[in-house]
Coordinates of C-alpha atoms and ligand atoms in Angstrom, one line a residue:
M1 CA -71.3 42.1 47.9
T2 CA -68.7 40.8 46.2
A3 CA -68.8 39.1 42.8
T4 CA -69.8 35.7 44.1
Q5 CA -72.5 36.6 45.9
Q6 CA -73.9 38.5 43.0
Y7 CA -73.0 35.8 40.4
F8 CA -72.8 32.7 42.4
P9 CA -74.1 31.4 45.5
T10 CA -72.0 31.6 48.0
E11 CA -72.2 27.9 49.2
V12 CA -71.9 26.8 45.7
A13 CA -69.0 28.8 45.0
A14 CA -67.2 27.5 48.5
T15 CA -68.4 23.5 47.2
Y16 CA -65.8 24.4 43.8
R17 CA -63.1 25.7 45.9
D18 CA -63.5 22.7 48.5
A19 CA -63.1 20.4 45.7
G20 CA -60.0 22.2 44.4
L21 CA -61.5 23.0 41.1
W22 CA -61.6 26.9 42.1
G23 CA -58.3 28.7 42.9
T24 CA -57.6 31.8 44.4
R25 CA -55.7 33.6 42.3
T26 CA -56.4 36.0 39.6
V27 CA -56.3 35.1 35.8
A28 CA -52.7 37.3 35.7
D29 CA -51.2 35.9 38.7
E30 CA -52.1 32.2 37.3
F31 CA -50.4 33.4 34.0
H32 CA -47.8 34.6 35.8
A33 CA -47.2 32.0 38.3
V34 CA -46.9 29.4 34.7
A35 CA -44.5 32.1 33.1
V36 CA -42.5 31.9 36.2
A37 CA -42.5 27.9 35.7
H38 CA -41.8 28.0 32.4
P39 CA -39.8 31.1 31.4
G40 CA -38.1 29.7 28.5
N41 CA -40.8 27.8 26.8
A42 CA -42.6 29.9 23.9
A43 CA -45.9 31.4 24.7
V44 CA -47.0 32.7 21.7
V45 CA -46.0 32.3 18.5
T46 CA -47.3 33.6 14.8
G47 CA -46.5 35.0 11.5
E48 CA -45.5 38.1 12.9
G49 CA -43.1 37.1 15.9
R50 CA -42.9 34.9 18.7
L51 CA -42.4 35.7 22.7
T52 CA -41.3 33.2 25.3
Y53 CA -43.4 33.0 28.8
A54 CA -41.1 35.2 30.1
E55 CA -40.6 37.5 27.4
L56 CA -44.6 37.8 27.3
D57 CA -44.6 38.2 31.3
A58 CA -42.4 40.5 31.1
C59 CA -43.5 43.4 28.4
T60 CA -47.2 43.0 30.2
D61 CA -46.1 43.8 33.3
R62 CA -44.8 47.1 31.8
I63 CA -47.5 47.9 29.5
A64 CA -50.1 47.0 32.6
V65 CA -48.0 50.0 34.5
G66 CA -48.4 52.1 31.6
L67 CA -52.1 51.5 31.2
A68 CA -52.3 52.1 35.4
D69 CA -50.4 55.7 34.5
L70 CA -53.0 56.7 32.5
G71 CA -55.1 56.9 35.1
L72 CA -57.6 53.5 34.4
Q73 CA -58.6 52.0 37.6
P74 CA -58.9 47.9 38.5
G75 CA -62.8 47.4 37.6
D76 CA -62.6 49.5 34.8
P77 CA -64.0 47.8 31.4
V78 CA -62.3 48.1 28.4
I79 CA -64.6 47.5 25.0
V80 CA -61.9 45.1 22.9
Q81 CA -61.7 45.0 19.1
I82 CA -58.9 43.3 18.0
T83 CA -57.7 40.5 15.6
N84 CA -55.6 37.4 15.7
R85 CA -52.1 39.3 16.2
L86 CA -49.2 38.7 18.3
E87 CA -49.8 42.0 19.8
A88 CA -53.4 40.8 20.9
V89 CA -52.1 38.4 23.2
V90 CA -49.7 40.9 24.8
A91 CA -52.5 43.4 25.1
W92 CA -55.0 40.9 27.2
Y93 CA -52.8 39.8 29.6
A94 CA -51.6 43.6 29.9
L95 CA -55.4 44.4 30.7
L96 CA -55.9 41.7 33.1
K97 CA -52.5 42.7 34.8
A98 CA -54.0 45.8 35.1
G99 CA -56.9 44.4 36.7
L100 CA -58.9 46.2 33.4
V101 CA -62.1 43.9 32.5
P102 CA -61.7 43.3 28.8
V103 CA -65.7 43.4 27.4
A104 CA -64.9 41.0 24.1
T105 CA -66.9 42.1 21.7
L106 CA -65.5 41.9 17.9
A107 CA -63.6 43.5 15.4
A108 CA -66.4 43.1 13.1
H109 CA -69.4 45.2 15.5
R110 CA -70.2 48.9 14.7
G111 CA -71.7 51.5 16.3
H112 CA -74.9 49.7 16.7
E113 CA -73.3 47.3 19.1
I114 CA -70.9 48.9 20.6
A115 CA -72.6 52.2 21.4
H116 CA -75.0 50.1 23.5
I117 CA -72.5 47.5 25.1
S118 CA -70.2 50.1 26.0
R119 CA -72.9 51.9 27.7
A120 CA -74.1 49.1 29.5
V121 CA -71.0 48.2 30.7
G122 CA -69.9 51.5 31.5
A123 CA -66.6 51.2 29.9
R124 CA -63.5 53.6 30.6
A125 CA -61.6 52.5 27.3
H126 CA -62.0 51.4 23.9
L127 CA -58.9 49.1 22.6
V128 CA -58.9 48.9 19.0
E129 CA -56.4 47.7 16.2
A130 CA -55.6 50.0 13.5
G131 CA -55.1 48.9 9.7
T132 CA -58.2 46.3 9.8
R133 CA -59.6 45.5 6.3
G134 CA -62.3 47.8 5.5
T135 CA -62.7 50.0 8.4
D136 CA -60.6 52.6 10.6
L137 CA -61.1 50.8 13.8
V138 CA -59.3 53.9 15.7
A139 CA -61.3 56.3 13.7
F140 CA -64.4 54.9 14.8
A141 CA -63.2 54.4 18.5
H142 CA -62.6 58.2 18.4
E143 CA -66.2 58.7 17.1
Q144 CA -67.6 56.1 19.9
A145 CA -65.8 58.2 22.6
R146 CA -67.3 61.5 21.4
E147 CA -69.8 62.3 23.8
H148 CA -69.8 59.3 25.5
P149 CA -70.7 59.3 29.5
T150 CA -67.8 57.4 30.5
V151 CA -65.3 55.9 28.1
R152 CA -62.2 58.4 28.5
H153 CA -59.1 56.5 26.5
V154 CA -58.6 55.3 22.9
L155 CA -56.1 52.2 23.0
V156 CA -54.5 51.5 20.2
L157 CA -53.4 47.7 19.5
G158 CA -49.2 47.8 19.5
D159 CA -49.2 51.1 20.5
L160 CA -50.3 50.6 24.4
P161 CA -48.3 52.5 27.0
V162 CA -45.1 51.2 28.0
A163 CA -44.2 52.5 31.8
E164 CA -40.4 53.2 31.8
V165 CA -39.7 51.3 35.2
D166 CA -37.4 48.7 35.5
P167 CA -38.8 44.6 35.6
T168 CA -38.5 44.8 39.0
E169 CA -40.4 47.9 39.8
A170 CA -43.3 46.7 36.8
R171 CA -44.0 43.7 39.0
R172 CA -43.9 45.4 42.3
R173 CA -47.1 47.7 40.8
V174 CA -48.7 44.9 39.0
E175 CA -48.8 41.9 42.1
A176 CA -50.0 45.4 44.1
I177 CA -52.7 45.7 41.7
Q178 CA -53.8 42.0 41.8
R179 CA -53.7 41.9 45.6
A180 CA -56.5 44.0 45.9
I181 CA -58.7 41.9 43.4
D182 CA -60.8 39.2 44.8
P183 CA -60.6 36.0 42.5
D184 CA -64.5 35.3 42.1
D185 CA -64.6 39.2 41.1
V186 CA -65.6 39.7 37.3
A187 CA -62.4 39.2 35.3
V188 CA -64.0 39.4 31.9
F189 CA -67.5 40.6 30.1
Q190 CA -68.0 37.7 27.1
L191 CA -70.4 38.2 24.9
S192 CA -73.5 36.2 24.9
G193 CA -74.5 34.6 21.6
G194 CA -77.8 36.4 22.5
T195 CA -81.3 35.5 21.2
T196 CA -82.9 39.0 21.9
G197 CA -82.9 42.3 20.6
V198 CA -79.9 43.3 22.7
P199 CA -76.7 41.6 23.3
K200 CA -76.3 39.8 27.0
L201 CA -72.9 40.4 28.6
I202 CA -72.1 37.0 30.5
P203 CA -69.3 37.9 33.5
R204 CA -66.6 35.7 33.2
L205 CA -65.5 35.9 37.0
H206 CA -61.2 34.7 37.3
A207 CA -61.3 31.7 39.4
E208 CA -63.8 30.2 37.4
Y209 CA -62.6 31.6 34.5
W210 CA -59.4 30.3 34.9
Y211 CA -61.0 26.8 35.6
N212 CA -62.9 26.4 32.7
A213 CA -59.4 26.9 30.8
R214 CA -57.3 24.1 32.9
A215 CA -60.3 21.7 32.8
Y216 CA -60.1 21.8 28.8
A217 CA -56.5 21.6 28.8
A218 CA -56.5 18.7 31.2
F219 CA -59.6 16.8 29.7
L220 CA -57.3 17.2 26.1
G221 CA -54.0 16.0 28.2
W222 CA -52.2 18.7 27.1
G223 CA -48.7 19.5 28.8
A224 CA -45.5 21.9 28.1
D225 CA -44.5 20.4 24.8
D226 CA -47.8 20.9 22.9
R227 CA -48.4 23.5 20.4
V228 CA -51.7 24.4 20.4
G229 CA -52.8 26.4 16.7
H230 CA -56.0 28.7 17.0
L231 CA -57.4 30.0 13.7
I232 CA -60.9 31.3 14.7
P233 CA -60.9 34.7 16.3
I234 CA -58.8 34.8 19.9
I235 CA -61.2 37.2 21.7
H236 CA -64.3 34.6 21.2
N237 CA -64.9 32.8 24.3
A238 CA -63.7 29.7 22.7
G239 CA -60.7 31.7 21.7
I240 CA -59.7 33.0 24.9
V241 CA -60.3 30.1 26.7
C242 CA -59.1 27.1 24.5
G243 CA -56.6 29.6 22.6
V244 CA -55.4 31.8 25.3
H245 CA -55.7 30.8 28.8
A246 CA -56.0 26.6 27.8
P247 CA -52.0 26.4 26.7
H248 CA -51.5 29.1 29.3
S249 CA -52.4 27.1 32.0
V250 CA -49.7 24.1 31.8
G251 CA -47.2 26.0 30.2
A252 CA -48.0 24.9 26.3
C253 CA -47.3 27.6 23.0
L254 CA -50.7 29.0 21.1
V255 CA -49.3 29.3 17.6
L256 CA -51.8 32.2 16.6
T257 CA -53.0 32.1 13.0
D258 CA -55.4 34.1 10.9
H259 CA -58.7 32.3 9.5
D260 CA -57.6 31.8 6.2
L261 CA -56.3 28.6 5.5
E262 CA -54.1 30.0 2.7
T263 CA -51.9 31.6 5.2
A264 CA -52.8 29.6 8.3
M265 CA -51.5 26.4 7.1
P266 CA -47.6 27.1 6.4
V267 CA -47.5 28.7 9.6
L268 CA -48.8 25.7 11.5
V269 CA -47.1 23.3 9.7
A270 CA -43.9 25.1 10.7
E271 CA -44.6 25.1 13.9
R272 CA -45.1 21.7 14.3
T273 CA -48.6 22.2 15.7
T274 CA -49.8 19.3 17.8
V275 CA -53.5 20.5 18.5
V276 CA -55.7 22.5 16.5
L277 CA -59.1 23.3 16.8
F278 CA -61.2 23.7 13.5
G279 CA -64.7 25.6 13.7
H280 CA -67.0 24.8 10.7
V281 CA -65.5 27.3 8.2
H282 CA -62.5 24.9 8.6
Y283 CA -63.9 21.3 8.3
R284 CA -62.2 21.6 4.5
A285 CA -58.5 22.1 6.2
P286 CA -58.1 18.1 5.7
E287 CA -58.2 19.0 1.9
H288 CA -55.6 21.7 2.1
P289 CA -52.6 20.0 0.0
L290 CA -50.2 21.4 3.1
Y291 CA -52.4 19.0 5.6
P292 CA -50.4 15.7 5.0
A293 CA -47.4 17.6 6.5
L294 CA -49.5 18.8 9.1
A295 CA -50.8 15.5 10.1
G296 CA -47.0 14.4 10.4
S297 CA -47.2 16.8 13.7
L298 CA -50.7 16.8 15.0
R299 CA -51.7 14.6 17.8
T300 CA -54.9 15.9 18.2
V301 CA -57.8 17.7 16.1
V302 CA -60.5 19.0 18.0
L303 CA -64.0 19.8 15.4
S304 CA -66.4 22.1 16.5
G305 CA -69.5 24.1 15.3
A306 CA -71.5 21.0 13.3
K307 CA -71.8 17.3 12.9
V308 CA -68.9 15.7 11.6
S309 CA -69.7 13.5 8.6
E310 CA -67.8 10.3 8.7
E311 CA -65.6 11.4 5.4
L312 CA -64.7 14.5 7.3
F313 CA -63.7 12.4 10.2
A314 CA -61.6 9.9 8.4
A315 CA -60.0 12.5 6.3
T316 CA -59.4 14.5 9.6
G317 CA -57.9 11.3 11.2
R318 CA -54.8 10.4 8.9
D319 CA -51.8 9.4 10.0
G320 CA -53.0 8.7 13.9
V321 CA -54.3 11.7 14.7
A322 CA -56.9 11.6 17.4
V323 CA -60.1 13.3 16.0
G324 CA -62.6 14.6 18.7
Q325 CA -65.5 17.4 19.1
L326 CA -66.2 20.3 21.2
F327 CA -69.5 21.8 22.1
G328 CA -68.8 24.9 24.2
M329 CA -70.7 28.4 24.8
A330 CA -69.5 31.7 26.1
E331 CA -72.3 31.3 29.3
G332 CA -69.9 28.3 30.5
M333 CA -70.2 24.6 29.8
F334 CA -68.1 22.4 27.2
L335 CA -68.6 18.8 26.2
V336 CA -65.8 17.1 24.6
T337 CA -65.0 13.6 23.2
P338 CA -62.4 11.9 25.1
L339 CA -59.6 11.4 23.2
D340 CA -59.5 7.3 24.2
A341 CA -63.1 7.1 23.9
S342 CA -64.3 4.7 20.7
P343 CA -64.3 6.5 16.8
E344 CA -68.1 6.1 17.1
L345 CA -68.7 8.1 20.1
R346 CA -65.8 10.9 19.0
R347 CA -67.6 11.0 15.5
T348 CA -71.6 10.9 16.2
T349 CA -71.2 13.0 19.8
V350 CA -69.7 16.1 21.5
G351 CA -68.6 14.0 24.5
T352 CA -69.5 14.6 27.8
P353 CA -68.7 17.9 30.3
I354 CA -65.0 18.5 31.1
S355 CA -65.2 18.6 34.7
P356 CA -67.0 16.1 37.3
L357 CA -69.2 18.8 38.9
D358 CA -70.5 19.6 35.8
E359 CA -74.4 18.7 35.5
V360 CA -76.4 18.3 32.4
R361 CA -80.3 18.0 32.4
L362 CA -82.1 17.3 29.2
L363 CA -85.7 18.7 29.8
E364 CA -88.6 19.1 27.7
P365 CA -88.3 22.2 26.1
G366 CA -90.0 25.3 28.4
G367 CA -90.5 22.9 31.0
E368 CA -88.2 21.0 34.1
D369 CA -89.1 17.4 32.9
E370 CA -86.3 15.5 31.9
V371 CA -86.5 13.5 28.6
P372 CA -85.3 9.9 28.6
D373 CA -82.1 9.3 26.8
G374 CA -82.7 8.8 23.3
E375 CA -84.6 11.5 23.3
V376 CA -84.2 15.0 22.6
G377 CA -84.6 18.2 25.1
E378 CA -83.1 21.1 25.8
L379 CA -79.4 20.9 27.0
C380 CA -79.6 22.6 30.3
C381 CA -76.5 22.9 32.6
R382 CA -75.0 24.1 35.6
G383 CA -71.6 23.6 36.7
P384 CA -68.2 25.1 38.3
Y385 CA -68.0 27.6 35.1
T386 CA -71.1 27.9 34.1
L387 CA -73.0 31.3 34.4
R388 CA -75.6 31.5 37.2
A389 CA -76.7 35.3 36.2
Y390 CA -76.5 37.6 33.3
Y391 CA -74.7 41.2 33.8
G392 CA -76.9 43.8 34.7
I393 CA -80.3 42.1 33.9
N394 CA -82.6 40.0 35.3
R395 CA -83.7 36.8 33.3
P396 CA -85.2 34.2 34.9
E397 CA -86.5 32.5 31.9
A398 CA -83.1 31.5 30.9
F399 CA -82.2 29.1 34.3
T400 CA -84.3 26.6 35.9
A401 CA -86.1 26.8 39.0
D402 CA -82.8 25.3 40.6
G403 CA -80.0 27.3 38.1
F404 CA -79.4 25.0 35.3
Y405 CA -78.5 27.5 32.3
R406 CA -81.0 26.7 29.8
T407 CA -78.8 26.9 26.4
G408 CA -81.7 26.4 23.9
D409 CA -80.1 24.0 22.1
L410 CA -81.3 20.7 21.6
A411 CA -79.5 17.6 22.6
K412 CA -79.8 13.5 22.6
A413 CA -77.9 11.2 25.3
T414 CA -76.5 8.2 24.4
T415 CA -74.3 5.7 25.8
I416 CA -71.6 4.3 23.5
D417 CA -69.1 2.2 25.3
G418 CA -70.5 2.6 28.8
L419 CA -70.1 6.1 28.5
R420 CA -72.8 8.8 28.1
A421 CA -72.4 11.1 25.8
F422 CA -74.6 13.8 24.3
S423 CA -75.1 14.8 20.6
V424 CA -76.5 18.1 19.1
E425 CA -79.6 17.8 17.4
G426 CA -81.0 21.7 16.7
R427 CA -81.8 24.5 18.7
I428 CA -84.5 26.3 20.2
K429 CA -83.4 29.3 20.3
D430 CA -83.9 31.8 17.2
L431 CA -80.5 32.5 16.1
I432 CA -78.2 32.4 12.9
N433 CA -74.8 30.6 13.6
R434 CA -73.1 32.3 10.5
G435 CA -69.7 30.3 10.6
G436 CA -69.7 30.3 13.9
E437 CA -70.9 34.4 14.9
K438 CA -74.4 34.0 16.4
I439 CA -76.9 36.5 15.1
S440 CA -80.0 37.2 16.9
A441 CA -83.3 37.3 14.5
E442 CA -84.8 39.2 16.8
E443 CA -82.3 42.4 16.8
V444 CA -82.4 41.9 12.9
E445 CA -85.8 41.7 12.6
L446 CA -86.2 45.1 14.7
L447 CA -83.6 46.9 12.2
L448 CA -85.5 45.7 9.6
L449 CA -88.7 47.0 10.7
A450 CA -87.0 50.0 11.1
H451 CA -86.7 50.3 7.2
P452 CA -89.9 52.6 5.8
H453 CA -91.1 49.7 3.4
V454 CA -90.8 47.2 5.6
V455 CA -94.3 45.9 7.2
E456 CA -93.2 42.5 8.4
A457 CA -89.9 41.1 8.9
A458 CA -88.2 37.5 9.3
L459 CA -84.8 36.4 9.6
V460 CA -83.9 32.9 9.1
A461 CA -81.3 30.7 8.5
M462 CA -80.5 29.2 5.2
P463 CA -78.2 26.5 4.7
D464 CA -74.7 27.3 3.8
P465 CA -71.8 25.0 2.6
R466 CA -68.9 27.0 3.9
L467 CA -70.3 29.2 6.3
G468 CA -72.8 26.0 7.8
E469 CA -76.2 28.6 8.1
R470 CA -76.3 32.5 6.3
G471 CA -79.4 34.8 7.1
C472 CA -82.2 35.1 4.2
A473 CA -85.0 38.0 5.1
Y474 CA -88.8 37.3 4.6
L475 CA -90.3 40.3 4.1
A476 CA -93.8 42.0 3.5
T477 CA -93.4 45.7 2.5
D478 CA -96.0 48.5 2.2
G479 CA -96.3 47.8 -1.7
T480 CA -92.9 49.1 -2.5
P481 CA -90.7 46.7 -3.6
V482 CA -87.5 46.2 -1.1
T483 CA -84.2 44.5 -2.5
L484 CA -80.9 43.5 -0.8
T485 CA -79.3 46.3 -2.0
D486 CA -81.6 48.7 0.2
L487 CA -81.4 46.6 3.3
Q488 CA -77.7 47.2 2.8
H489 CA -77.9 50.6 2.7
H490 CA -80.6 51.2 5.6
L491 CA -78.1 48.6 7.7
R492 CA -75.3 50.3 6.7
A493 CA -76.6 53.8 7.8
L494 CA -77.7 52.1 11.4
D495 CA -74.4 51.1 11.6
V496 CA -75.1 47.8 12.2
A497 CA -72.0 45.0 12.2
K498 CA -71.9 43.5 8.8
Y499 CA -71.7 40.0 9.3
K500 CA -75.6 40.4 10.8
W501 CA -76.7 41.4 7.4
P502 CA -79.3 39.4 5.4
E503 CA -77.7 37.6 2.4
R504 CA -80.5 37.5 0.8
V505 CA -84.5 38.6 0.6
E506 CA -87.5 36.8 0.0
L507 CA -90.9 39.3 -0.6
L508 CA -94.2 37.8 0.4
E509 CA -97.7 39.5 0.3
A510 CA -98.2 38.5 3.8
L511 CA -95.6 36.5 6.3
P512 CA -96.6 32.6 6.9
R513 CA -98.2 32.5 10.7
T514 CA -98.9 29.8 12.8
K515 CA -102.5 28.8 14.5
V516 CA -101.6 31.2 17.1
G517 CA -100.9 33.9 14.9
K518 CA -96.9 34.0 15.3
L519 CA -94.8 34.2 12.3
D520 CA -94.1 30.5 11.2
K521 CA -90.3 30.4 11.1
L522 CA -90.1 26.8 10.5
A523 CA -92.0 27.2 7.1
M524 CA -89.9 29.9 6.1
A525 CA -86.7 27.6 6.8
A526 CA -88.4 24.9 4.9
D527 CA -88.8 27.5 2.1
I528 CA -85.5 28.6 1.7
A529 CA -84.2 25.4 1.9
T530 CA -86.4 24.1 -1.1
R531 CA -85.9 27.3 -3.4
L532 CA -81.6 27.1 -2.3
E533 CA -81.8 23.3 -3.6
N534 CA -84.4 24.1 -6.8
P535 CA -82.8 27.2 -8.1
Ligands
AMP1 P1 -70.7 30.6 21.7 O1 -71.4 31.4 23.0 O2 -70.6 32.1 20.4 O3 -69.6 30.4 21.9 O4 -71.7 30.1 20.9 C1 -72.6 28.7 21.3 C2 -73.4 28.2 20.7 O5 -72.8 27.5 19.8 C3 -74.2 27.0 21.5 O6 -74.9 27.0 22.4 C4 -74.4 26.1 20.0 O7 -75.7 26.6 19.7 C5 -73.4 26.5 19.3 N1 -72.5 25.0 19.1 C6 -71.4 25.5 19.7 N2 -70.4 24.3 20.0 C7 -71.1 23.6 19.0 C8 -71.2 22.0 17.9 N3 -70.1 21.0 17.9 N4 -72.0 21.8 17.3 C9 -73.2 23.0 16.8 N5 -73.3 23.6 17.9 C10 -72.5 24.3 18.3

């Protein structure tokens, strides 16, 4: 059974290919073709250094051969925990050229997450970065590999094996590996933001994943002269699609920085960045003293993650910068505001789908009936880069009967200047969006319930000016008070990623419940919002 048959119905895949959307090459071969067309262009620039397409192509060929010589086989999954470094982009293409399948976990993940994911996917190797703040990821990876059923190699960023072969031989070896890979095989596993107790893996296939990036770049009108700034984690789906593959689909340059505006802004300015994606944590960028200098080279700013105020829209759009919005998800669907659309559409909506074969329906939550335009419904989508099935688990409830993915987000359709665009109006999925990192409430609640004194637990979103939301734990205990510090000790002992730890605790005798006996999360969310407003 090919991956296409498994993840996309065969006839659907054929439609996307016949329409010229899906290609016939692997991601590694797509990158190589662009590198051959634009050898002297800068492919990636960071504060640490820069590489042209020719350099990035050649060095990743030799590393790919080095990885193959370790005994890693095409199709082997590799857990990836790295941050926004030049070497991260090198490692990305080297893994793909070796036919390996990156599993895009986060550097912030710990044993609780990695142990589960690496077993679920049967990881053969674990790639980490040395010298990250706070945690020794190299030691962590070795610890995880001990008695692991499948992990055989710990790989370290910047110290990957480089084969001692000449460039022609390295290329021949990579081509031989790539020839055996079906473009509809899994290229990458992305992690779902997830609402359940266990993280879900999203299979991204070579042809559809590259198409997702190509369609995004085309929708925004990028060319080989563009210099695309990226500050949010590169390994996230938004990082790989918008930051790595999209610029590299057109011969443009990725200007990669870390998330801190203080270090990022000088690099973005010096590199004469033409396009930048700001996540919610960077909505303050226009207030930065270097923003006017950046606006001098910027053509486009894409905002993503939260509603855009009139002030933010105006401040970002100074000096003729075109401001737009992106709604995206690791499961696929991208909505983007066309840059030639009216300011009203670009400010008040997240735009339209980026592919002519994308389909969007707004449905009564949990049902299959469409809501009329102007009313809020669950955003459901289907199309040439939106998943049809998760990896390894059957989740029929995540899809409509005809294969539309139920996003769990609430949206509204409005027609502005003849264009039907969507605005995000909330969500029904139970997660916390902490500065772009998604925290599954259920996952954390189960962990909190494992605390010896906790009897009832609910994790609710509390508003935060910088991160958008943070987690607040509502707890009922057996009579022994539980403090935030107690919870931190508890979650550290369970080796849970820190961004999931609640940042406030409210102790109650008993948690509020709805008439049908379910935890009343809305009441608790309203309660914490009121408490924060009236401290
Ligand atoms: P991820 O898969 O981590 O990229 O997260 C996807 C989720 O992020 C979506 O389902 C939304 O809940 C949220 N999201 C993405 N873009 C936006 C946006 N522009 N506005 C509001 N929420 C967004």
